[in-house]
Amino acid sequence: MSDGHFYLTTPIYYVNAAPHVGHAYTTIMSDIIARHHRQRAEDVFFLTGTDEHGAKIAQSAAAAGRSPREHADALSAQFRELARTVDATNDFFIRTTDEHHVAEVQRQLTVMHDNGDIYKGSYGGWYCTACEAFYPEGDLRDGNLCPVHGTPVQWMEEENHFFRLSAFRDRLLALYDERPDFVLPASRYNEARRMIELGLEDLSISRSQISWGVPIPWDPEQVVYVWVDALFNYWTALTYAPGAPERFWPPDLHVLGKDILKFHAVIWPALLMSAGIELPRRMTIHGYVLKGGEKMSKTTGNIVDPFPFIDRYGLDPLRYYLTREIRFGEDGTFSAEGFDARYHAELANEYGNLLNRTVTMIGRYREGVVPPDRGRDAELAAEIDDTVAKVVTAFDAVDPTRAADEIWVLVRRLNRLVEERAPWKLAKDDAAAEDLDQVLFSLAAGLRAVSVLLWPIMPERCGAALAALGQHADGPPLAAAAFAQPLAGTAVAPCPPLFPRIEVEP
Ligand code: ME8
């Protein structure tokens, strides 16, 4: 974070097919990070959007019987809708067909060309259109198949403009030496560093056989390679998004899947070095959401549609499930059974029930007003504040799963408190009135902390929980989670179950 600013991005998604849970995953994780940083009173700019040029899009448009422009318009709208549906708080939605983006890409390429980093040459290699990338023969799967998609690659040969990527090897290694957290997690940092150490080939950055793209300014017969066009979106968006967001550069965090590590961790910094632009601070690489052991992919059609889950359980449970189930940085499997199990065991029973019981007991035993802290449970007070600190540390390390795990330790601790202290028994004993005050106060303070900390993951349900506890519900600041924040004397209000039981269809 720089000067109170926090700029984070998702990849811009290809408009070759409808979005699926994999895209929802990246956008939701990024949104959780954005919301957490806003809770820390940082000035956040959160960018997402669509990647609309190149052969892959032109081919899928042709298959759909539409022009590339019509196809891109229709599918970009679906990705914009996905961002809205998952309640993403992105500040801007970029499309690489935006005229300002196109003009700024051309401007930066001209700078790189003027700097002597682009030259004309010819190249032949195995190309995967789904990846929009060349692969060395040794990286292909048997039968000339793409290592990512398992689909056939094509031999492609043409005269192109090349970027002198090889000349940036030493500068990239120096960058990696200086900034051990440039790429997170460490395993991906090592992987990217190895790619650089092994040597880099110059990169073909134009295409002559397709026309759906950004024309090369000094050679309009060719269009800019779609990945170069796309990577620059992180820069171009700030040059024309409303609100003069230039001040947010450089990005504090790029969030992306492991399929596009090399583009972001090797090629992107070299492009920026050539253009003379300050580099992003960090990027975090997450794993794949798997279905039946395989990566979900628009190209292979092996996908889970997020919308039926949202219809049945609501959005927040989906956001929670993805955060907890798929360890951030690792692959994880999305399953309907796993979703239902976590929904009922954790959300309905451990969190939702606890809130209902607490509010009901404060209603029954203390006329709906949070009693005073009797100073009899310093241990829990310390655990609550400790949880806040651990959640901040987890987000600093860009680990939303660890943050959720830490919060859940506190949820379970509060459930144990109810079982161990049995407030309904204390209520029958006049001599235990202060003990009962303490238990009810501690539960309310604990649930407030849990709901503030979980709010970036489940904004709507945690907002309802905070409202029931008489707290600020919309975008609660992190400071509101502290045990010492005023609470005694606050009126609580019963609320309908946060996570009603859902009957699973047989
Ligand atoms: O690569 N699990 O776009 P794309 C987790 N346009 N994340 C997944 C996923 C899965 N099964 N499937 C997709 C592109 N994603 C380029 C990016 S950026 C300058 C250009 C997410 O539509 C994940 O973030 O293929 C992955 O990196 C991204 O979608 C790829 O989206």
Coordinates of C-alpha atoms and ligand atoms in Angstrom, one line a residue:
M1 CA 0.0 0.0 0.0
S2 CA 1.3 3.4 -0.9
D3 CA 0.1 6.8 0.6
G4 CA -3.1 5.3 1.7
H5 CA -3.9 4.1 -1.9
F6 CA -4.6 0.5 -2.8
Y7 CA -5.0 -0.5 -6.4
L8 CA -5.9 -4.1 -7.2
T9 CA -6.9 -5.8 -10.4
T10 CA -8.4 -9.1 -11.7
P11 CA -7.4 -10.5 -15.1
I12 CA -9.6 -9.2 -17.8
Y13 CA -11.6 -12.1 -19.1
Y14 CA -11.8 -13.4 -22.6
V15 CA -15.1 -12.9 -24.2
N16 CA -15.1 -16.2 -26.0
A17 CA -17.8 -17.9 -23.9
A18 CA -20.0 -17.2 -20.9
P19 CA -18.4 -16.8 -17.4
H20 CA -18.3 -19.7 -15.0
V21 CA -17.4 -20.3 -11.3
G22 CA -13.6 -19.9 -12.1
H23 CA -14.1 -16.3 -13.1
A24 CA -16.5 -15.7 -10.3
Y25 CA -13.8 -17.1 -8.0
T26 CA -11.1 -14.6 -9.0
T27 CA -13.6 -11.7 -9.0
I28 CA -14.9 -12.6 -5.6
M29 CA -11.5 -13.1 -4.0
S30 CA -10.4 -9.8 -5.4
D31 CA -13.5 -8.1 -4.1
I32 CA -13.0 -9.6 -0.6
I33 CA -9.4 -8.1 -0.6
A34 CA -10.8 -4.8 -1.9
R35 CA -13.4 -4.6 0.8
H36 CA -11.0 -5.5 3.6
H37 CA -8.6 -2.7 2.5
R38 CA -11.5 -0.3 2.5
Q39 CA -12.3 -1.4 6.0
R40 CA -8.7 -0.2 6.8
A41 CA -9.7 3.2 5.6
E42 CA -7.5 2.9 2.5
D43 CA -8.4 4.6 -0.7
V44 CA -9.1 1.5 -2.9
F45 CA -9.3 1.3 -6.7
F46 CA -10.5 -2.1 -7.9
L47 CA -10.4 -2.9 -11.6
T48 CA -11.9 -5.7 -13.7
G49 CA -13.0 -6.0 -17.3
T50 CA -12.9 -8.0 -20.5
D51 CA -10.2 -8.9 -23.0
E52 CA -11.8 -8.7 -26.4
H53 CA -9.3 -8.8 -29.3
G54 CA -7.4 -11.6 -31.0
A55 CA -7.9 -14.8 -32.9
K56 CA -9.6 -16.7 -30.1
I57 CA -12.4 -14.1 -30.0
A58 CA -12.6 -13.7 -33.8
Q59 CA -13.0 -17.5 -34.1
S60 CA -15.7 -17.8 -31.4
A61 CA -17.5 -14.9 -33.0
A62 CA -17.5 -16.6 -36.3
A63 CA -18.7 -19.8 -34.7
A64 CA -21.6 -17.9 -33.2
G65 CA -22.4 -16.3 -36.6
R66 CA -21.7 -12.8 -35.3
S67 CA -19.1 -10.1 -36.0
P68 CA -16.3 -9.9 -33.4
R69 CA -17.7 -6.6 -32.2
E70 CA -21.3 -7.9 -31.7
H71 CA -19.9 -11.0 -30.0
A72 CA -17.6 -9.0 -27.7
D73 CA -20.5 -6.7 -26.8
A74 CA -22.8 -9.5 -25.9
L75 CA -20.3 -11.5 -23.8
S76 CA -18.7 -8.5 -22.2
A77 CA -22.1 -7.6 -20.9
Q78 CA -22.3 -11.1 -19.3
F79 CA -19.0 -10.5 -17.5
R80 CA -20.2 -7.1 -16.3
E81 CA -23.4 -8.8 -15.1
L82 CA -21.3 -11.5 -13.3
A83 CA -19.4 -8.8 -11.4
R84 CA -22.8 -7.2 -10.4
T85 CA -24.3 -10.6 -9.5
V86 CA -21.4 -11.5 -7.1
D87 CA -21.6 -8.0 -5.6
A88 CA -18.2 -7.0 -6.7
T89 CA -17.3 -3.4 -5.8
N90 CA -15.1 -2.7 -8.8
D91 CA -14.6 1.0 -9.5
F92 CA -14.3 0.5 -13.2
F93 CA -14.9 -2.1 -15.9
I94 CA -12.5 -1.9 -18.7
R95 CA -13.0 -3.3 -22.2
T96 CA -10.0 -3.6 -24.5
T97 CA -12.2 -2.3 -27.3
D98 CA -12.6 1.0 -25.5
E99 CA -11.1 3.7 -27.8
H100 CA -9.1 5.3 -25.0
H101 CA -7.5 1.9 -24.2
V102 CA -6.6 1.3 -27.9
A103 CA -5.0 4.8 -28.2
E104 CA -3.0 4.4 -25.0
V105 CA -1.8 0.9 -26.0
Q106 CA -0.6 2.4 -29.3
R107 CA 1.1 5.3 -27.4
Q108 CA 3.0 2.9 -25.2
L109 CA 4.1 0.6 -28.1
T110 CA 5.4 3.7 -29.8
V111 CA 7.5 4.5 -26.7
M112 CA 8.8 1.0 -26.7
H113 CA 9.6 1.1 -30.4
D114 CA 11.3 4.5 -30.0
N115 CA 13.4 3.0 -27.2
G116 CA 14.7 0.4 -29.6
D117 CA 13.0 -2.6 -27.9
I118 CA 10.9 -3.6 -30.9
Y119 CA 12.2 -5.0 -34.2
K120 CA 10.9 -6.8 -37.2
G121 CA 11.6 -10.5 -37.7
S122 CA 10.0 -13.8 -38.7
Y123 CA 9.0 -16.6 -36.4
G124 CA 7.5 -20.1 -36.6
G125 CA 6.2 -22.1 -33.7
W126 CA 3.4 -24.2 -32.2
Y127 CA 0.5 -21.9 -31.2
C128 CA -2.5 -22.5 -28.9
T129 CA -5.3 -20.1 -29.9
A130 CA -7.1 -20.8 -26.6
C131 CA -4.0 -19.6 -24.7
E132 CA -3.0 -17.1 -27.4
A133 CA 0.5 -18.3 -26.9
F134 CA 3.4 -20.2 -28.5
Y135 CA 4.7 -23.3 -26.8
P136 CA 8.2 -24.9 -27.2
E137 CA 7.9 -28.5 -28.6
G138 CA 9.0 -29.9 -25.2
D139 CA 6.1 -28.3 -23.3
L140 CA 3.4 -29.9 -25.5
R141 CA 1.4 -33.0 -24.4
D142 CA 1.7 -36.1 -26.5
G143 CA 0.1 -35.7 -29.9
N144 CA 0.9 -32.0 -30.2
L145 CA -1.7 -30.9 -27.6
C146 CA -1.7 -27.7 -25.5
P147 CA -0.3 -28.3 -22.0
V148 CA -3.2 -26.2 -20.5
H149 CA -6.2 -27.1 -22.6
G150 CA -5.3 -30.5 -24.1
T151 CA -6.5 -29.3 -27.5
P152 CA -4.4 -29.4 -30.7
V153 CA -1.9 -26.6 -31.3
Q154 CA -1.2 -25.2 -34.8
W155 CA 2.1 -24.5 -36.5
M156 CA 2.2 -20.7 -37.2
E157 CA 4.8 -18.8 -39.1
E158 CA 4.8 -15.2 -40.1
E159 CA 6.7 -12.0 -40.2
N160 CA 6.1 -10.0 -37.0
H161 CA 7.3 -7.3 -34.8
F162 CA 9.3 -8.6 -31.9
F163 CA 9.9 -7.4 -28.4
R164 CA 13.4 -7.8 -27.1
L165 CA 12.4 -9.8 -24.0
S166 CA 15.7 -11.6 -23.9
A167 CA 17.5 -8.3 -23.2
F168 CA 15.5 -7.8 -20.0
R169 CA 16.8 -11.0 -18.3
D170 CA 19.3 -9.4 -16.0
R171 CA 16.9 -6.6 -15.0
L172 CA 14.2 -9.1 -14.3
L173 CA 16.5 -11.2 -12.1
A174 CA 17.6 -8.0 -10.2
L175 CA 13.9 -7.2 -9.7
Y176 CA 13.3 -10.7 -8.3
D177 CA 16.4 -10.4 -6.0
E178 CA 15.3 -7.1 -4.7
R179 CA 11.6 -8.0 -4.2
P180 CA 11.1 -11.4 -2.7
D181 CA 7.3 -10.7 -2.4
F182 CA 6.9 -9.5 -6.0
V183 CA 5.0 -12.8 -6.7
L184 CA 3.0 -14.6 -4.1
P185 CA 3.0 -17.4 -3.0
A186 CA 6.7 -18.2 -2.8
S187 CA 6.3 -21.3 -4.9
R188 CA 5.1 -19.2 -7.8
Y189 CA 7.8 -16.7 -7.2
N190 CA 10.3 -19.5 -7.6
E191 CA 8.6 -20.8 -10.7
A192 CA 8.6 -17.4 -12.4
R193 CA 12.2 -16.8 -11.4
R194 CA 13.2 -20.1 -12.9
M195 CA 11.6 -19.2 -16.2
I196 CA 13.7 -16.1 -16.3
E197 CA 16.9 -17.9 -15.3
L198 CA 16.4 -20.5 -18.0
G199 CA 16.6 -17.7 -20.6
L200 CA 14.0 -15.8 -22.4
E201 CA 13.2 -15.7 -26.1
D202 CA 12.2 -12.5 -27.8
L203 CA 8.4 -12.2 -28.0
S204 CA 6.4 -11.8 -31.2
I205 CA 4.1 -8.9 -30.4
S206 CA 2.1 -8.5 -33.6
R207 CA 0.0 -10.6 -35.9
S208 CA -0.4 -10.2 -39.6
Q209 CA -3.0 -12.8 -40.3
I210 CA -5.8 -11.4 -38.2
S211 CA -7.4 -8.0 -38.3
W212 CA -9.4 -8.0 -35.0
G213 CA -7.0 -6.1 -32.8
V214 CA -5.2 -2.8 -32.2
P215 CA -3.3 -1.7 -35.3
I216 CA 0.5 -1.4 -34.8
P217 CA 0.9 2.4 -35.1
W218 CA 3.9 2.3 -37.5
D219 CA 2.7 -0.7 -39.5
P220 CA -1.2 -0.8 -39.6
E221 CA -1.2 -4.0 -41.6
Q222 CA -0.4 -5.8 -38.3
V223 CA -2.3 -5.8 -35.1
V224 CA -0.9 -5.9 -31.6
Y225 CA -0.5 -9.4 -30.0
V226 CA -3.6 -9.7 -27.8
W227 CA -1.6 -10.4 -24.6
V228 CA 0.4 -7.1 -25.0
D229 CA -2.9 -5.3 -25.7
A230 CA -4.5 -7.0 -22.6
L231 CA -1.7 -6.5 -20.1
F232 CA -1.6 -2.8 -20.7
N233 CA -5.2 -2.6 -19.5
Y234 CA -4.0 -2.2 -15.9
W235 CA -2.2 1.0 -17.0
T236 CA -4.6 2.3 -19.6
A237 CA -7.7 2.1 -17.3
L238 CA -6.2 4.7 -15.0
T239 CA -5.7 7.1 -17.9
Y240 CA -9.5 7.4 -18.6
A241 CA -11.6 5.9 -15.9
P242 CA -13.8 8.5 -14.2
G243 CA -12.4 10.2 -11.1
A244 CA -8.8 10.8 -12.3
P245 CA -7.4 7.7 -10.8
E246 CA -3.9 8.1 -12.2
R247 CA -2.7 8.6 -8.6
F248 CA -3.3 4.9 -7.9
W249 CA -0.4 3.7 -10.1
P250 CA 1.5 1.4 -9.5
P251 CA -0.8 -1.5 -8.8
D252 CA -0.6 -2.8 -5.2
L253 CA -1.9 -6.2 -6.2
H254 CA -2.6 -8.1 -9.4
V255 CA -4.8 -11.2 -8.6
L256 CA -4.7 -14.0 -11.2
G257 CA -4.8 -17.7 -11.8
K258 CA -1.7 -19.8 -12.3
D259 CA -2.5 -20.3 -16.0
I260 CA -1.3 -16.8 -16.8
L261 CA 1.7 -16.6 -14.4
K262 CA 4.4 -16.1 -17.1
F263 CA 2.5 -13.3 -18.8
H264 CA 2.2 -11.3 -15.6
A265 CA 5.4 -12.3 -13.7
V266 CA 7.8 -12.2 -16.6
I267 CA 6.5 -10.4 -19.7
W268 CA 4.5 -7.6 -18.0
P269 CA 7.3 -6.2 -15.9
A270 CA 9.6 -6.3 -19.0
L271 CA 7.0 -4.4 -21.0
L272 CA 6.8 -1.8 -18.3
M273 CA 10.5 -1.5 -18.0
S274 CA 10.7 -0.9 -21.7
A275 CA 7.9 1.7 -21.6
G276 CA 9.6 3.4 -18.6
I277 CA 6.6 2.9 -16.2
E278 CA 6.9 2.0 -12.5
L279 CA 6.3 -1.7 -11.8
P280 CA 3.4 -3.2 -9.8
R281 CA 4.2 -3.9 -6.2
R282 CA 2.9 -7.5 -5.9
M283 CA 0.9 -10.1 -7.6
T284 CA -0.8 -13.1 -6.1
I285 CA -1.4 -16.3 -8.0
H286 CA -4.3 -18.5 -7.0
G287 CA -5.0 -22.1 -8.0
Y288 CA -7.8 -23.7 -10.1
V289 CA -11.4 -24.3 -9.1
L290 CA -11.7 -27.9 -10.2
K291 CA -14.7 -29.8 -11.3
G292 CA -14.4 -33.6 -11.0
G293 CA -10.6 -33.2 -10.7
E294 CA -10.2 -31.1 -13.9
K295 CA -9.7 -27.3 -14.3
M296 CA -13.0 -25.6 -15.3
S297 CA -12.4 -24.1 -18.7
K298 CA -14.6 -22.3 -21.2
T299 CA -12.5 -23.9 -24.0
T300 CA -13.2 -27.5 -22.8
G301 CA -16.7 -26.8 -21.6
N302 CA -16.1 -28.5 -18.2
I303 CA -17.8 -25.9 -16.1
V304 CA -20.0 -25.2 -13.0
D305 CA -22.5 -22.4 -13.5
P306 CA -22.5 -20.3 -10.3
F307 CA -26.0 -18.9 -10.8
P308 CA -28.1 -21.9 -9.6
F309 CA -26.1 -21.9 -6.3
I310 CA -26.7 -18.2 -5.9
D311 CA -30.4 -18.8 -6.6
R312 CA -30.7 -21.6 -4.0
Y313 CA -28.4 -20.5 -1.2
G314 CA -27.9 -16.8 -1.9
L315 CA -24.7 -15.0 -2.9
D316 CA -22.9 -14.7 0.4
P317 CA -22.8 -18.5 1.0
L318 CA -21.1 -18.9 -2.4
R319 CA -18.5 -16.2 -1.5
Y320 CA -17.9 -18.0 1.8
Y321 CA -17.7 -21.5 0.4
L322 CA -15.2 -20.4 -2.3
T323 CA -13.0 -18.7 0.3
R324 CA -13.0 -21.5 2.8
E325 CA -13.0 -24.6 0.5
I326 CA -10.4 -23.6 -2.0
R327 CA -7.2 -22.8 -0.1
F328 CA -6.1 -19.6 -1.6
G329 CA -3.1 -20.3 -3.8
E330 CA -4.0 -24.0 -4.2
D331 CA -6.4 -26.0 -6.4
G332 CA -9.7 -27.0 -4.9
T333 CA -12.8 -28.9 -5.9
F334 CA -16.2 -27.3 -6.2
S335 CA -18.9 -29.8 -5.2
A336 CA -22.6 -29.4 -4.6
E337 CA -22.4 -31.7 -1.6
G338 CA -19.4 -29.9 -0.1
F339 CA -21.3 -26.6 -0.5
D340 CA -24.4 -27.8 1.2
A341 CA -22.4 -29.4 4.0
R342 CA -20.5 -26.1 4.8
Y343 CA -23.7 -24.1 4.4
H344 CA -25.5 -26.1 7.1
A345 CA -22.7 -27.1 9.4
E346 CA -20.8 -23.8 9.5
L347 CA -23.0 -21.0 8.4
A348 CA -26.5 -22.1 9.6
N349 CA -25.4 -23.9 12.8
E350 CA -22.2 -22.3 14.0
Y351 CA -22.7 -18.7 13.0
G352 CA -26.4 -18.1 12.2
N353 CA -27.6 -20.1 15.2
L354 CA -25.1 -18.4 17.6
L355 CA -26.4 -15.0 16.5
N356 CA -30.0 -16.0 17.0
R357 CA -29.4 -17.5 20.4
T358 CA -27.4 -14.5 21.6
V359 CA -29.9 -12.0 20.4
T360 CA -32.8 -14.1 21.9
M361 CA -31.0 -14.5 25.2
I362 CA -30.2 -10.8 25.5
G363 CA -33.9 -10.2 24.7
R364 CA -35.1 -12.7 27.3
Y365 CA -32.7 -12.0 30.1
R366 CA -31.7 -8.4 29.6
E367 CA -34.7 -6.8 27.9
G368 CA -32.9 -6.6 24.6
V369 CA -30.1 -4.4 25.8
V370 CA -26.4 -5.5 25.8
P371 CA -25.4 -5.6 29.5
P372 CA -22.1 -4.1 30.8
D373 CA -18.8 -5.8 30.5
R374 CA -18.1 -7.0 34.1
G375 CA -14.3 -7.5 33.3
R376 CA -14.6 -11.2 34.1
D377 CA -13.4 -12.6 30.8
A378 CA -10.1 -10.9 29.9
E379 CA -9.0 -14.1 28.1
L380 CA -11.8 -13.9 25.6
A381 CA -11.3 -10.1 25.2
A382 CA -7.7 -10.8 24.3
E383 CA -8.7 -13.6 21.9
I384 CA -11.0 -11.3 20.0
D385 CA -8.4 -8.6 19.6
D386 CA -5.9 -11.3 18.7
T387 CA -8.2 -12.5 15.9
V388 CA -8.5 -9.1 14.5
A389 CA -4.7 -8.9 14.4
K390 CA -4.4 -12.3 12.8
V391 CA -6.9 -11.4 10.1
V392 CA -5.0 -8.3 9.2
T393 CA -1.8 -10.3 9.0
A394 CA -3.5 -12.9 6.8
F395 CA -4.7 -10.2 4.4
D396 CA -1.3 -8.6 4.4
A397 CA 0.0 -11.9 3.2
V398 CA -3.0 -12.0 0.7
D399 CA -4.5 -15.1 2.2
P400 CA -8.3 -14.8 2.5
T401 CA -8.6 -18.5 3.4
R402 CA -6.4 -18.1 6.4
A403 CA -8.3 -15.0 7.4
A404 CA -11.6 -17.0 7.2
D405 CA -10.0 -19.9 9.2
E406 CA -8.9 -17.5 11.9
I407 CA -12.4 -16.0 12.1
W408 CA -13.9 -19.5 12.4
V409 CA -11.6 -20.3 15.3
L410 CA -13.4 -17.5 17.1
V411 CA -16.8 -18.6 16.0
R412 CA -16.2 -22.0 17.5
R413 CA -14.8 -20.5 20.7
L414 CA -18.0 -18.5 21.1
N415 CA -20.1 -21.6 20.6
R416 CA -18.0 -23.3 23.3
L417 CA -18.6 -20.4 25.6
V418 CA -22.4 -20.9 25.3
E419 CA -22.1 -24.6 26.0
E420 CA -19.7 -24.2 28.9
R421 CA -21.4 -21.3 30.7
A422 CA -25.0 -22.3 29.9
P423 CA -26.6 -18.8 30.2
W424 CA -30.1 -20.4 30.7
K425 CA -28.8 -21.9 34.0
L426 CA -27.1 -18.7 35.1
A427 CA -30.4 -16.9 34.5
K428 CA -32.1 -19.0 37.2
D429 CA -29.5 -18.0 39.8
D430 CA -29.8 -14.3 41.1
A431 CA -26.2 -14.6 42.5
A432 CA -24.9 -15.2 39.0
A433 CA -26.3 -12.0 37.5
E434 CA -22.9 -10.5 36.8
D435 CA -21.7 -13.7 35.3
L436 CA -24.7 -13.7 33.0
D437 CA -23.9 -10.1 32.1
Q438 CA -20.4 -11.1 31.2
V439 CA -21.4 -14.1 29.0
L440 CA -23.9 -12.1 27.1
F441 CA -21.6 -9.1 26.7
S442 CA -18.7 -11.4 25.6
L443 CA -21.0 -13.1 23.0
A444 CA -22.2 -9.8 21.6
A445 CA -18.6 -8.4 21.4
G446 CA -17.4 -11.7 19.9
L447 CA -20.2 -11.8 17.3
R448 CA -19.6 -8.1 16.5
A449 CA -15.9 -8.9 15.8
V450 CA -16.8 -12.0 13.8
S451 CA -19.3 -10.1 11.7
V452 CA -17.0 -7.1 11.0
L453 CA -14.2 -9.4 10.1
L454 CA -16.4 -11.6 7.9
W455 CA -18.1 -8.6 6.2
P456 CA -15.7 -8.5 3.2
I457 CA -16.6 -12.2 2.5
M458 CA -20.4 -12.0 3.2
P459 CA -21.4 -8.3 3.1
E460 CA -25.1 -8.8 3.1
R461 CA -25.5 -11.4 5.8
C462 CA -22.9 -9.9 8.1
G463 CA -24.5 -6.5 7.5
A464 CA -27.8 -8.1 8.8
A465 CA -25.9 -9.6 11.8
L466 CA -24.4 -6.3 12.7
A467 CA -27.8 -4.6 12.4
A468 CA -29.3 -7.2 14.7
L469 CA -26.5 -6.3 17.2
G470 CA -27.3 -2.6 16.8
Q471 CA -24.1 -1.9 14.9
H472 CA -23.1 0.0 11.8
A473 CA -23.9 -2.5 9.1
D474 CA -22.7 -1.1 5.8
G475 CA -18.9 -1.2 5.3
P476 CA -18.1 -1.4 9.0
P477 CA -14.5 -0.2 9.7
L478 CA -12.1 -2.7 11.0
A479 CA -11.7 -0.7 14.2
A480 CA -15.3 -1.6 15.0
A481 CA -14.2 -5.2 15.7
A482 CA -12.1 -4.3 18.8
F483 CA -13.4 -5.6 22.1
A484 CA -13.0 -2.1 23.7
Q485 CA -15.4 -0.4 21.2
P486 CA -18.6 0.8 23.0
L487 CA -21.3 -1.8 23.1
A488 CA -23.0 -2.0 26.5
G489 CA -26.4 -0.4 26.5
T490 CA -26.9 -1.0 22.8
A491 CA -30.4 -2.4 21.8
V492 CA -30.4 -5.6 19.9
A493 CA -33.2 -6.7 17.6
P494 CA -34.2 -10.2 16.6
C495 CA -33.6 -11.0 13.0
P496 CA -34.8 -13.8 10.8
P497 CA -32.4 -16.7 10.5
L498 CA -29.3 -15.5 8.7
F499 CA -28.9 -18.8 6.9
P500 CA -32.2 -20.6 6.7
R501 CA -32.1 -24.4 6.2
I502 CA -32.3 -25.3 2.6
E503 CA -33.9 -28.6 1.6
V504 CA -31.7 -30.4 -1.0
E505 CA -33.7 -31.8 -3.8
P506 CA -33.4 -35.6 -3.9
Ligands
ME8_1 O1 -6.5 -15.6 -19.5 N1 -10.3 -21.7 -11.5 O2 -8.7 -14.7 -19.7 P1 -9.6 -16.0 -19.3 C1 -9.8 -20.5 -11.1 N2 -7.8 -12.7 -21.1 N3 -9.7 -19.4 -11.8 C2 -10.1 -19.5 -13.1 C3 -10.6 -20.7 -13.6 C4 -10.7 -21.8 -12.8 N4 -11.1 -23.0 -13.2 N5 -10.9 -20.5 -14.9 C5 -10.7 -19.1 -15.1 C6 -7.3 -14.7 -19.8 N6 -10.2 -18.6 -14.0 C7 -6.8 -13.4 -20.4 C8 -6.3 -12.6 -19.2 S1 -5.2 -10.4 -18.2 C9 -4.2 -9.1 -18.7 C10 -5.7 -11.3 -19.6 C11 -9.8 -17.2 -13.8 O3 -11.0 -15.6 -19.6 C12 -8.4 -17.1 -13.4 O4 -8.2 -15.8 -12.8 O5 -9.0 -17.3 -19.8 C13 -7.6 -17.1 -14.7 O6 -6.3 -16.6 -14.6 C14 -8.5 -16.2 -15.5 O7 -9.9 -16.5 -15.1 C15 -8.4 -16.5 -17.0 O8 -9.5 -15.9 -17.7

